[in-house]
Amino acid sequence: MPKIVDALERAVQDGRAIAAINAPGFDAMVGIAKAARHASQPVIIQTSARLVRKHGAPAIYSWFDAARRITESECYLHLDHCQDEEILHACIATGWDMVMFDGSSLPIEDNITRSRALSVIAHANGVAIEGEVGAVGGEEDGHEAATNVASTDDIVRLALEGQIDCIAIGFGNVHGDYSSTAHLRWDVYESAHALAKLPLVLHGGTGLSDAEFLRAVRAGTGKINISTELKKAYARVVVEDRLPDILRKDPAALHGKLEDAAFEVALHHITLFGSFSERTDK
């Protein structure tokens, strides 16, 4: 069993979740890994297919490995939403802990077939697979989809026949900011763990309340994705009034500021999701 699968299953059993944070570069990876070390909790560092396409799997893996070694933290590397077979295979071969084949936009038969074929290769290399059924709406690092709510049959079939290790469920959730969460189909999400018998993955985490995060964890979520919150923190850094003056004197200061921004976002979510096992309001 890949180590990341064991970590996810233990999180579900303990009533907590592992924060999975999208890192746009090395600065973010170091900040996220430092936060995991500070909190004494595991963390999943995620990369987009677009980032891998731009820099190559070996380069990105070297960034991750350096961040992990510098901080001596429990970190896992994950490829977020991807259908590109070349990128998926490159990440598997390079040593990612988990990759996500997002076949949620495909007919369920195609989603199952391609997930299963990739799972055989991944598992032979000690790599886990995340699948998705019922598309998560919005745009995320070049990946776009319309919101779709997963059906009971599709949840069961992808989990069983796709040979995946964890499953993302579309239940009205979106990437980016929510105008409202009143439309979320919690009835679908809260039934999914019993159907799939796999750790659930919550996409579209930014903008949910602490109570909604807790509700997801109580439903069997082992992994919660955070991306938009880090993008907002990065944006605050680059629009800082004094930044141009600072960079003229010390260009490397930007890296420290971005690392600090990633640390703060990561520490908040790692600590929050890890604390749910101690909550009594079940």
PDB file of C-alpha atoms in Angstrom:
ATOM      1  CA  MET A   1       0.000   0.000   0.000  1.00  0.00           C
ATOM      2  CA  PRO A   2       1.419   3.451  -0.901  1.00  0.00           C
ATOM      3  CA  LYS A   3       2.293   5.441   2.231  1.00  0.00           C
ATOM      4  CA  ILE A   4      -0.074   8.255   1.283  1.00  0.00           C
ATOM      5  CA  VAL A   5      -3.015   5.815   1.221  1.00  0.00           C
ATOM      6  CA  ASP A   6      -2.153   4.619   4.710  1.00  0.00           C
ATOM      7  CA  ALA A   7      -1.943   8.263   5.848  1.00  0.00           C
ATOM      8  CA  LEU A   8      -5.361   9.057   4.362  1.00  0.00           C
ATOM      9  CA  GLU A   9      -7.008   5.990   5.870  1.00  0.00           C
ATOM     10  CA  ARG A  10      -5.546   6.761   9.287  1.00  0.00           C
ATOM     11  CA  ALA A  11      -6.817  10.336   9.020  1.00  0.00           C
ATOM     12  CA  VAL A  12     -10.354   9.117   8.322  1.00  0.00           C
ATOM     13  CA  GLN A  13     -10.171   6.638  11.190  1.00  0.00           C
ATOM     14  CA  ASP A  14      -8.958   9.387  13.534  1.00  0.00           C
ATOM     15  CA  GLY A  15     -11.678  11.817  12.490  1.00  0.00           C
ATOM     16  CA  ARG A  16      -9.353  14.366  10.886  1.00  0.00           C
ATOM     17  CA  ALA A  17      -8.206  15.290   7.385  1.00  0.00           C
ATOM     18  CA  ILE A  18      -4.911  16.067   5.669  1.00  0.00           C
ATOM     19  CA  ALA A  19      -4.601  19.503   4.083  1.00  0.00           C
ATOM     20  CA  ALA A  20      -3.672  19.325   0.391  1.00  0.00           C
ATOM     21  CA  ILE A  21      -2.350  22.669  -0.793  1.00  0.00           C
ATOM     22  CA  ASN A  22      -1.590  23.630  -4.383  1.00  0.00           C
ATOM     23  CA  ALA A  23       1.957  24.967  -4.687  1.00  0.00           C
ATOM     24  CA  PRO A  24       2.843  27.172  -7.685  1.00  0.00           C
ATOM     25  CA  GLY A  25       6.590  26.944  -7.052  1.00  0.00           C
ATOM     26  CA  PHE A  26       9.492  26.136  -4.741  1.00  0.00           C
ATOM     27  CA  ASP A  27       8.847  29.027  -2.338  1.00  0.00           C
ATOM     28  CA  ALA A  28       5.349  27.742  -1.647  1.00  0.00           C
ATOM     29  CA  MET A  29       6.577  24.171  -1.205  1.00  0.00           C
ATOM     30  CA  VAL A  30       9.067  25.257   1.459  1.00  0.00           C
ATOM     31  CA  GLY A  31       6.455  27.351   3.252  1.00  0.00           C
ATOM     32  CA  ILE A  32       3.925  24.518   3.218  1.00  0.00           C
ATOM     33  CA  ALA A  33       6.491  21.954   4.392  1.00  0.00           C
ATOM     34  CA  LYS A  34       7.632  24.271   7.205  1.00  0.00           C
ATOM     35  CA  ALA A  35       4.024  24.613   8.332  1.00  0.00           C
ATOM     36  CA  ALA A  36       3.647  20.830   8.466  1.00  0.00           C
ATOM     37  CA  ARG A  37       6.795  20.593  10.555  1.00  0.00           C
ATOM     38  CA  HIS A  38       5.584  23.369  12.872  1.00  0.00           C
ATOM     39  CA  ALA A  39       2.202  21.673  13.350  1.00  0.00           C
ATOM     40  CA  SER A  40       3.668  18.156  13.598  1.00  0.00           C
ATOM     41  CA  GLN A  41       1.075  17.069  11.041  1.00  0.00           C
ATOM     42  CA  PRO A  42       1.322  15.559   7.539  1.00  0.00           C
ATOM     43  CA  VAL A  43       0.575  17.684   4.483  1.00  0.00           C
ATOM     44  CA  ILE A  44       0.033  17.014   0.798  1.00  0.00           C
ATOM     45  CA  ILE A  45       1.764  19.376  -1.620  1.00  0.00           C
ATOM     46  CA  GLN A  46      -0.147  19.491  -4.885  1.00  0.00           C
ATOM     47  CA  THR A  47       0.996  20.576  -8.326  1.00  0.00           C
ATOM     48  CA  SER A  48      -1.096  21.337 -11.371  1.00  0.00           C
ATOM     49  CA  ALA A  49      -0.670  19.626 -14.716  1.00  0.00           C
ATOM     50  CA  ARG A  50       0.107  23.074 -16.132  1.00  0.00           C
ATOM     51  CA  LEU A  51       3.074  23.450 -13.769  1.00  0.00           C
ATOM     52  CA  VAL A  52       4.406  20.018 -14.713  1.00  0.00           C
ATOM     53  CA  ARG A  53       3.959  20.792 -18.393  1.00  0.00           C
ATOM     54  CA  LYS A  54       5.964  23.997 -18.002  1.00  0.00           C
ATOM     55  CA  HIS A  55       8.874  22.769 -15.866  1.00  0.00           C
ATOM     56  CA  GLY A  56       8.891  18.976 -16.253  1.00  0.00           C
ATOM     57  CA  ALA A  57       8.268  16.293 -13.649  1.00  0.00           C
ATOM     58  CA  PRO A  58      11.940  15.789 -12.625  1.00  0.00           C
ATOM     59  CA  ALA A  59      12.466  19.482 -11.848  1.00  0.00           C
ATOM     60  CA  ILE A  60       9.291  19.766  -9.782  1.00  0.00           C
ATOM     61  CA  TYR A  61      10.042  16.560  -7.906  1.00  0.00           C
ATOM     62  CA  SER A  62      13.493  17.953  -7.054  1.00  0.00           C
ATOM     63  CA  TRP A  63      11.854  21.100  -5.591  1.00  0.00           C
ATOM     64  CA  PHE A  64       9.540  18.971  -3.481  1.00  0.00           C
ATOM     65  CA  ASP A  65      12.315  16.660  -2.326  1.00  0.00           C
ATOM     66  CA  ALA A  66      14.464  19.636  -1.321  1.00  0.00           C
ATOM     67  CA  ALA A  67      11.576  21.206   0.634  1.00  0.00           C
ATOM     68  CA  ARG A  68      10.918  17.926   2.412  1.00  0.00           C
ATOM     69  CA  ARG A  69      14.587  17.403   3.294  1.00  0.00           C
ATOM     70  CA  ILE A  70      15.077  21.014   4.443  1.00  0.00           C
ATOM     71  CA  THR A  71      12.139  20.814   6.820  1.00  0.00           C
ATOM     72  CA  GLU A  72      12.251  17.112   7.742  1.00  0.00           C
ATOM     73  CA  SER A  73       8.457  17.104   7.583  1.00  0.00           C
ATOM     74  CA  GLU A  74       5.912  14.466   6.580  1.00  0.00           C
ATOM     75  CA  CYS A  75       5.037  15.649   3.077  1.00  0.00           C
ATOM     76  CA  TYR A  76       3.461  13.906   0.115  1.00  0.00           C
ATOM     77  CA  LEU A  77       3.530  15.018  -3.531  1.00  0.00           C
ATOM     78  CA  HIS A  78       0.328  14.874  -5.550  1.00  0.00           C
ATOM     79  CA  LEU A  79      -0.632  15.745  -9.131  1.00  0.00           C
ATOM     80  CA  ASP A  80      -3.988  17.521  -9.198  1.00  0.00           C
ATOM     81  CA  HIS A  81      -6.677  17.262 -11.942  1.00  0.00           C
ATOM     82  CA  CYS A  82      -5.164  15.660 -15.055  1.00  0.00           C
ATOM     83  CA  GLN A  83      -6.245  13.660 -18.097  1.00  0.00           C
ATOM     84  CA  ASP A  84      -2.961  14.008 -19.997  1.00  0.00           C
ATOM     85  CA  GLU A  85      -1.500  10.492 -20.109  1.00  0.00           C
ATOM     86  CA  GLU A  86       2.025  11.759 -20.813  1.00  0.00           C
ATOM     87  CA  ILE A  87       2.039  13.954 -17.711  1.00  0.00           C
ATOM     88  CA  LEU A  88       0.418  11.275 -15.551  1.00  0.00           C
ATOM     89  CA  HIS A  89       2.979   8.673 -16.599  1.00  0.00           C
ATOM     90  CA  ALA A  90       5.864  11.112 -16.145  1.00  0.00           C
ATOM     91  CA  CYS A  91       4.796  11.894 -12.583  1.00  0.00           C
ATOM     92  CA  ILE A  92       4.347   8.210 -11.758  1.00  0.00           C
ATOM     93  CA  ALA A  93       7.789   7.392 -13.140  1.00  0.00           C
ATOM     94  CA  THR A  94       9.426  10.312 -11.318  1.00  0.00           C
ATOM     95  CA  GLY A  95       8.135   9.329  -7.885  1.00  0.00           C
ATOM     96  CA  TRP A  96       4.987  11.299  -7.084  1.00  0.00           C
ATOM     97  CA  ASP A  97       3.126   9.824  -4.130  1.00  0.00           C
ATOM     98  CA  MET A  98      -0.250  10.144  -5.847  1.00  0.00           C
ATOM     99  CA  VAL A  99      -1.718  11.357  -9.131  1.00  0.00           C
ATOM    100  CA  MET A 100      -5.276  12.309  -9.942  1.00  0.00           C
ATOM    101  CA  PHE A 101      -6.889  11.039 -13.101  1.00  0.00           C
ATOM    102  CA  ASP A 102      -9.864  13.337 -13.490  1.00  0.00           C
ATOM    103  CA  GLY A 103     -12.292  11.518 -15.741  1.00  0.00           C
ATOM    104  CA  SER A 104     -15.343  13.264 -14.320  1.00  0.00           C
ATOM    105  CA  SER A 105     -16.102  14.916 -17.680  1.00  0.00           C
ATOM    106  CA  LEU A 106     -16.107  11.533 -19.444  1.00  0.00           C
ATOM    107  CA  PRO A 107     -18.850   8.933 -19.702  1.00  0.00           C
ATOM    108  CA  ILE A 108     -18.617   6.709 -16.637  1.00  0.00           C
ATOM    109  CA  GLU A 109     -17.447   3.704 -18.686  1.00  0.00           C
ATOM    110  CA  ASP A 110     -14.495   5.706 -20.037  1.00  0.00           C
ATOM    111  CA  ASN A 111     -13.731   7.117 -16.597  1.00  0.00           C
ATOM    112  CA  ILE A 112     -13.609   3.611 -15.148  1.00  0.00           C
ATOM    113  CA  THR A 113     -11.570   2.115 -17.990  1.00  0.00           C
ATOM    114  CA  ARG A 114      -8.917   4.818 -17.973  1.00  0.00           C
ATOM    115  CA  SER A 115      -8.755   4.992 -14.172  1.00  0.00           C
ATOM    116  CA  ARG A 116      -8.272   1.229 -13.951  1.00  0.00           C
ATOM    117  CA  ALA A 117      -5.550   1.171 -16.629  1.00  0.00           C
ATOM    118  CA  LEU A 118      -3.646   3.961 -14.888  1.00  0.00           C
ATOM    119  CA  SER A 119      -4.095   2.328 -11.487  1.00  0.00           C
ATOM    120  CA  VAL A 120      -2.331  -0.830 -12.659  1.00  0.00           C
ATOM    121  CA  ILE A 121       0.725   1.171 -13.709  1.00  0.00           C
ATOM    122  CA  ALA A 122       0.669   3.465 -10.692  1.00  0.00           C
ATOM    123  CA  HIS A 123       0.294   0.700  -8.130  1.00  0.00           C
ATOM    124  CA  ALA A 124       3.142  -1.234  -9.726  1.00  0.00           C
ATOM    125  CA  ASN A 125       5.291   1.828  -9.019  1.00  0.00           C
ATOM    126  CA  GLY A 126       4.030   2.386  -5.472  1.00  0.00           C
ATOM    127  CA  VAL A 127       1.944   5.397  -6.494  1.00  0.00           C
ATOM    128  CA  ALA A 128      -1.680   5.991  -5.451  1.00  0.00           C
ATOM    129  CA  ILE A 129      -4.571   7.161  -7.649  1.00  0.00           C
ATOM    130  CA  GLU A 130      -7.278   9.705  -6.904  1.00  0.00           C
ATOM    131  CA  GLY A 131     -10.401   9.544  -9.048  1.00  0.00           C
ATOM    132  CA  GLU A 132     -13.334  11.882  -9.459  1.00  0.00           C
ATOM    133  CA  VAL A 133     -16.990  11.409 -10.254  1.00  0.00           C
ATOM    134  CA  GLY A 134     -19.435  14.280 -10.695  1.00  0.00           C
ATOM    135  CA  ALA A 135     -17.352  17.225 -11.882  1.00  0.00           C
ATOM    136  CA  VAL A 136     -16.184  19.948  -9.508  1.00  0.00           C
ATOM    137  CA  GLY A 137     -17.110  23.239 -11.159  1.00  0.00           C
ATOM    138  CA  GLY A 138     -15.056  26.342 -11.872  1.00  0.00           C
ATOM    139  CA  GLU A 139     -11.464  26.866 -13.020  1.00  0.00           C
ATOM    140  CA  GLU A 140      -8.325  25.574 -11.306  1.00  0.00           C
ATOM    141  CA  ASP A 141      -4.860  26.185 -12.776  1.00  0.00           C
ATOM    142  CA  GLY A 142      -6.038  25.686 -16.343  1.00  0.00           C
ATOM    143  CA  HIS A 143      -8.549  22.940 -15.568  1.00  0.00           C
ATOM    144  CA  GLU A 144     -12.184  23.936 -16.154  1.00  0.00           C
ATOM    145  CA  ALA A 145     -15.414  22.036 -15.619  1.00  0.00           C
ATOM    146  CA  ALA A 146     -19.124  22.597 -15.191  1.00  0.00           C
ATOM    147  CA  THR A 147     -20.578  21.668 -11.816  1.00  0.00           C
ATOM    148  CA  ASN A 148     -22.128  18.209 -11.729  1.00  0.00           C
ATOM    149  CA  VAL A 149     -23.533  16.139  -8.872  1.00  0.00           C
ATOM    150  CA  ALA A 150     -22.332  12.546  -8.659  1.00  0.00           C
ATOM    151  CA  SER A 151     -24.838   9.727  -8.895  1.00  0.00           C
ATOM    152  CA  THR A 152     -24.922   6.854  -6.425  1.00  0.00           C
ATOM    153  CA  ASP A 153     -24.261   4.264  -9.135  1.00  0.00           C
ATOM    154  CA  ASP A 154     -21.273   6.172 -10.513  1.00  0.00           C
ATOM    155  CA  ILE A 155     -19.713   6.543  -7.054  1.00  0.00           C
ATOM    156  CA  VAL A 156     -19.953   2.800  -6.433  1.00  0.00           C
ATOM    157  CA  ARG A 157     -18.731   1.825  -9.886  1.00  0.00           C
ATOM    158  CA  LEU A 158     -15.705   4.132 -10.035  1.00  0.00           C
ATOM    159  CA  ALA A 159     -14.594   3.144  -6.538  1.00  0.00           C
ATOM    160  CA  LEU A 160     -14.953  -0.587  -7.164  1.00  0.00           C
ATOM    161  CA  GLU A 161     -14.120  -0.986 -10.846  1.00  0.00           C
ATOM    162  CA  GLY A 162     -11.648   1.876 -11.240  1.00  0.00           C
ATOM    163  CA  GLN A 163      -9.289   0.443  -8.602  1.00  0.00           C
ATOM    164  CA  ILE A 164      -8.628   3.909  -7.237  1.00  0.00           C
ATOM    165  CA  ASP A 165      -7.385   4.728  -3.725  1.00  0.00           C
ATOM    166  CA  CYS A 166      -9.471   7.784  -2.856  1.00  0.00           C
ATOM    167  CA  ILE A 167     -12.364   9.542  -4.525  1.00  0.00           C
ATOM    168  CA  ALA A 168     -13.436  13.136  -5.141  1.00  0.00           C
ATOM    169  CA  ILE A 169     -17.191  13.646  -5.200  1.00  0.00           C
ATOM    170  CA  GLY A 170     -18.990  16.383  -7.106  1.00  0.00           C
ATOM    171  CA  PHE A 171     -21.855  17.639  -4.939  1.00  0.00           C
ATOM    172  CA  GLY A 172     -22.210  21.208  -6.181  1.00  0.00           C
ATOM    173  CA  ASN A 173     -18.761  22.262  -4.951  1.00  0.00           C
ATOM    174  CA  VAL A 174     -16.615  24.592  -7.046  1.00  0.00           C
ATOM    175  CA  HIS A 175     -13.040  25.776  -7.423  1.00  0.00           C
ATOM    176  CA  GLY A 176     -12.657  29.434  -6.486  1.00  0.00           C
ATOM    177  CA  ASP A 177     -14.955  31.512  -4.304  1.00  0.00           C
ATOM    178  CA  TYR A 178     -18.523  30.585  -3.408  1.00  0.00           C
ATOM    179  CA  SER A 179     -21.273  33.177  -3.653  1.00  0.00           C
ATOM    180  CA  SER A 180     -23.260  30.800  -1.440  1.00  0.00           C
ATOM    181  CA  THR A 181     -22.929  27.223  -0.204  1.00  0.00           C
ATOM    182  CA  ALA A 182     -26.652  26.731   0.304  1.00  0.00           C
ATOM    183  CA  HIS A 183     -26.875  24.661  -2.896  1.00  0.00           C
ATOM    184  CA  LEU A 184     -24.348  22.019  -1.800  1.00  0.00           C
ATOM    185  CA  ARG A 185     -25.793  18.502  -1.896  1.00  0.00           C
ATOM    186  CA  TRP A 186     -24.580  17.273   1.464  1.00  0.00           C
ATOM    187  CA  ASP A 187     -26.954  14.331   1.210  1.00  0.00           C
ATOM    188  CA  VAL A 188     -24.869  13.066  -1.724  1.00  0.00           C
ATOM    189  CA  TYR A 189     -21.537  13.754  -0.066  1.00  0.00           C
ATOM    190  CA  GLU A 190     -22.437  12.277   3.293  1.00  0.00           C
ATOM    191  CA  SER A 191     -23.556   9.010   1.722  1.00  0.00           C
ATOM    192  CA  ALA A 192     -20.455   8.632  -0.466  1.00  0.00           C
ATOM    193  CA  HIS A 193     -18.017   7.118   2.027  1.00  0.00           C
ATOM    194  CA  ALA A 194     -20.289   4.202   2.833  1.00  0.00           C
ATOM    195  CA  LEU A 195     -20.815   3.623  -0.887  1.00  0.00           C
ATOM    196  CA  ALA A 196     -17.210   3.960  -2.026  1.00  0.00           C
ATOM    197  CA  LYS A 197     -15.507   2.532   1.057  1.00  0.00           C
ATOM    198  CA  LEU A 198     -12.587   4.839   0.254  1.00  0.00           C
ATOM    199  CA  PRO A 199     -11.300   8.093   1.788  1.00  0.00           C
ATOM    200  CA  LEU A 200     -13.179  11.038   0.306  1.00  0.00           C
ATOM    201  CA  VAL A 201     -11.451  14.078  -1.182  1.00  0.00           C
ATOM    202  CA  LEU A 202     -13.046  17.487  -0.804  1.00  0.00           C
ATOM    203  CA  HIS A 203     -12.309  19.855  -3.681  1.00  0.00           C
ATOM    204  CA  GLY A 204     -13.274  23.511  -3.599  1.00  0.00           C
ATOM    205  CA  GLY A 205     -12.301  23.982   0.036  1.00  0.00           C
ATOM    206  CA  THR A 206     -11.645  27.726  -0.029  1.00  0.00           C
ATOM    207  CA  GLY A 207     -14.676  29.604   1.224  1.00  0.00           C
ATOM    208  CA  LEU A 208     -16.205  26.808   3.264  1.00  0.00           C
ATOM    209  CA  SER A 209     -16.808  27.467   6.948  1.00  0.00           C
ATOM    210  CA  ASP A 210     -15.095  25.565   9.748  1.00  0.00           C
ATOM    211  CA  ALA A 211     -18.436  23.888  10.447  1.00  0.00           C
ATOM    212  CA  GLU A 212     -18.681  22.744   6.812  1.00  0.00           C
ATOM    213  CA  PHE A 213     -15.120  21.416   6.899  1.00  0.00           C
ATOM    214  CA  LEU A 214     -15.968  19.501  10.062  1.00  0.00           C
ATOM    215  CA  ARG A 215     -19.111  18.157   8.429  1.00  0.00           C
ATOM    216  CA  ALA A 216     -17.048  16.877   5.493  1.00  0.00           C
ATOM    217  CA  VAL A 217     -14.536  15.200   7.790  1.00  0.00           C
ATOM    218  CA  ARG A 218     -17.308  13.533   9.757  1.00  0.00           C
ATOM    219  CA  ALA A 219     -18.554  12.176   6.415  1.00  0.00           C
ATOM    220  CA  GLY A 220     -15.261  10.350   5.762  1.00  0.00           C
ATOM    221  CA  THR A 221     -13.036  12.960   4.145  1.00  0.00           C
ATOM    222  CA  GLY A 222      -9.316  12.253   4.396  1.00  0.00           C
ATOM    223  CA  LYS A 223      -8.007  15.002   2.095  1.00  0.00           C
ATOM    224  CA  ILE A 224      -9.156  18.618   1.742  1.00  0.00           C
ATOM    225  CA  ASN A 225      -7.854  20.710  -1.148  1.00  0.00           C
ATOM    226  CA  ILE A 226      -6.900  24.359  -0.705  1.00  0.00           C
ATOM    227  CA  SER A 227      -5.752  26.482  -3.647  1.00  0.00           C
ATOM    228  CA  THR A 228      -7.627  29.775  -4.028  1.00  0.00           C
ATOM    229  CA  GLU A 229      -6.696  30.879  -0.507  1.00  0.00           C
ATOM    230  CA  LEU A 230      -2.993  30.604  -1.343  1.00  0.00           C
ATOM    231  CA  LYS A 231      -3.477  32.500  -4.610  1.00  0.00           C
ATOM    232  CA  LYS A 232      -5.107  35.326  -2.662  1.00  0.00           C
ATOM    233  CA  ALA A 233      -2.181  35.377  -0.226  1.00  0.00           C
ATOM    234  CA  TYR A 234       0.272  35.561  -3.143  1.00  0.00           C
ATOM    235  CA  ALA A 235      -1.716  38.427  -4.651  1.00  0.00           C
ATOM    236  CA  ARG A 236      -1.511  40.366  -1.391  1.00  0.00           C
ATOM    237  CA  VAL A 237       2.265  40.014  -1.458  1.00  0.00           C
ATOM    238  CA  VAL A 238       2.744  41.348  -4.977  1.00  0.00           C
ATOM    239  CA  VAL A 239       0.452  44.361  -4.513  1.00  0.00           C
ATOM    240  CA  GLU A 240       2.143  45.436  -1.285  1.00  0.00           C
ATOM    241  CA  ASP A 241       2.889  49.158  -1.584  1.00  0.00           C
ATOM    242  CA  ARG A 242       6.504  48.938  -0.476  1.00  0.00           C
ATOM    243  CA  LEU A 243       7.410  45.866  -2.500  1.00  0.00           C
ATOM    244  CA  PRO A 244       9.081  47.676  -5.455  1.00  0.00           C
ATOM    245  CA  ASP A 245      11.377  49.583  -3.086  1.00  0.00           C
ATOM    246  CA  ILE A 246      12.204  46.410  -1.192  1.00  0.00           C
ATOM    247  CA  LEU A 247      13.023  44.460  -4.358  1.00  0.00           C
ATOM    248  CA  ARG A 248      15.272  47.179  -5.739  1.00  0.00           C
ATOM    249  CA  LYS A 249      17.449  46.706  -2.667  1.00  0.00           C
ATOM    250  CA  ASP A 250      17.003  42.949  -2.241  1.00  0.00           C
ATOM    251  CA  PRO A 251      15.356  41.029  -5.111  1.00  0.00           C
ATOM    252  CA  ALA A 252      15.554  37.776  -3.148  1.00  0.00           C
ATOM    253  CA  ALA A 253      13.197  39.243  -0.540  1.00  0.00           C
ATOM    254  CA  LEU A 254      10.265  38.293  -2.772  1.00  0.00           C
ATOM    255  CA  HIS A 255      11.006  34.604  -2.238  1.00  0.00           C
ATOM    256  CA  GLY A 256      10.889  35.016   1.526  1.00  0.00           C
ATOM    257  CA  LYS A 257       7.595  36.889   1.373  1.00  0.00           C
ATOM    258  CA  LEU A 258       5.988  34.223  -0.831  1.00  0.00           C
ATOM    259  CA  GLU A 259       7.281  31.482   1.444  1.00  0.00           C
ATOM    260  CA  ASP A 260       5.860  33.284   4.470  1.00  0.00           C
ATOM    261  CA  ALA A 261       2.481  33.685   2.755  1.00  0.00           C
ATOM    262  CA  ALA A 262       2.351  29.965   1.967  1.00  0.00           C
ATOM    263  CA  PHE A 263       3.388  29.115   5.527  1.00  0.00           C
ATOM    264  CA  GLU A 264       0.530  31.123   7.051  1.00  0.00           C
ATOM    265  CA  VAL A 265      -2.144  29.675   4.755  1.00  0.00           C
ATOM    266  CA  ALA A 266      -0.839  26.140   5.191  1.00  0.00           C
ATOM    267  CA  LEU A 267      -0.441  26.343   8.953  1.00  0.00           C
ATOM    268  CA  HIS A 268      -4.007  27.546   9.424  1.00  0.00           C
ATOM    269  CA  HIS A 269      -5.527  24.699   7.414  1.00  0.00           C
ATOM    270  CA  ILE A 270      -3.159  21.957   8.585  1.00  0.00           C
ATOM    271  CA  THR A 271      -3.900  22.863  12.206  1.00  0.00           C
ATOM    272  CA  LEU A 272      -7.642  23.206  11.643  1.00  0.00           C
ATOM    273  CA  PHE A 273      -8.104  19.919   9.799  1.00  0.00           C
ATOM    274  CA  GLY A 274      -5.832  18.075  12.201  1.00  0.00           C
ATOM    275  CA  SER A 275      -7.764  19.359  15.209  1.00  0.00           C
ATOM    276  CA  PHE A 276     -11.067  17.792  14.199  1.00  0.00           C
ATOM    277  CA  SER A 277     -10.188  14.510  15.896  1.00  0.00           C
ATOM    278  CA  GLU A 278     -10.271  16.408  19.192  1.00  0.00           C
ATOM    279  CA  ARG A 279     -13.693  17.966  18.606  1.00  0.00           C
ATOM    280  CA  THR A 280     -16.612  16.641  20.612  1.00  0.00           C
ATOM    281  CA  ASP A 281     -19.382  18.327  18.576  1.00  0.00           C
ATOM    282  CA  LYS A 282     -19.962  15.290  16.405  1.00  0.00           C
TER     283      LYS A 282
END
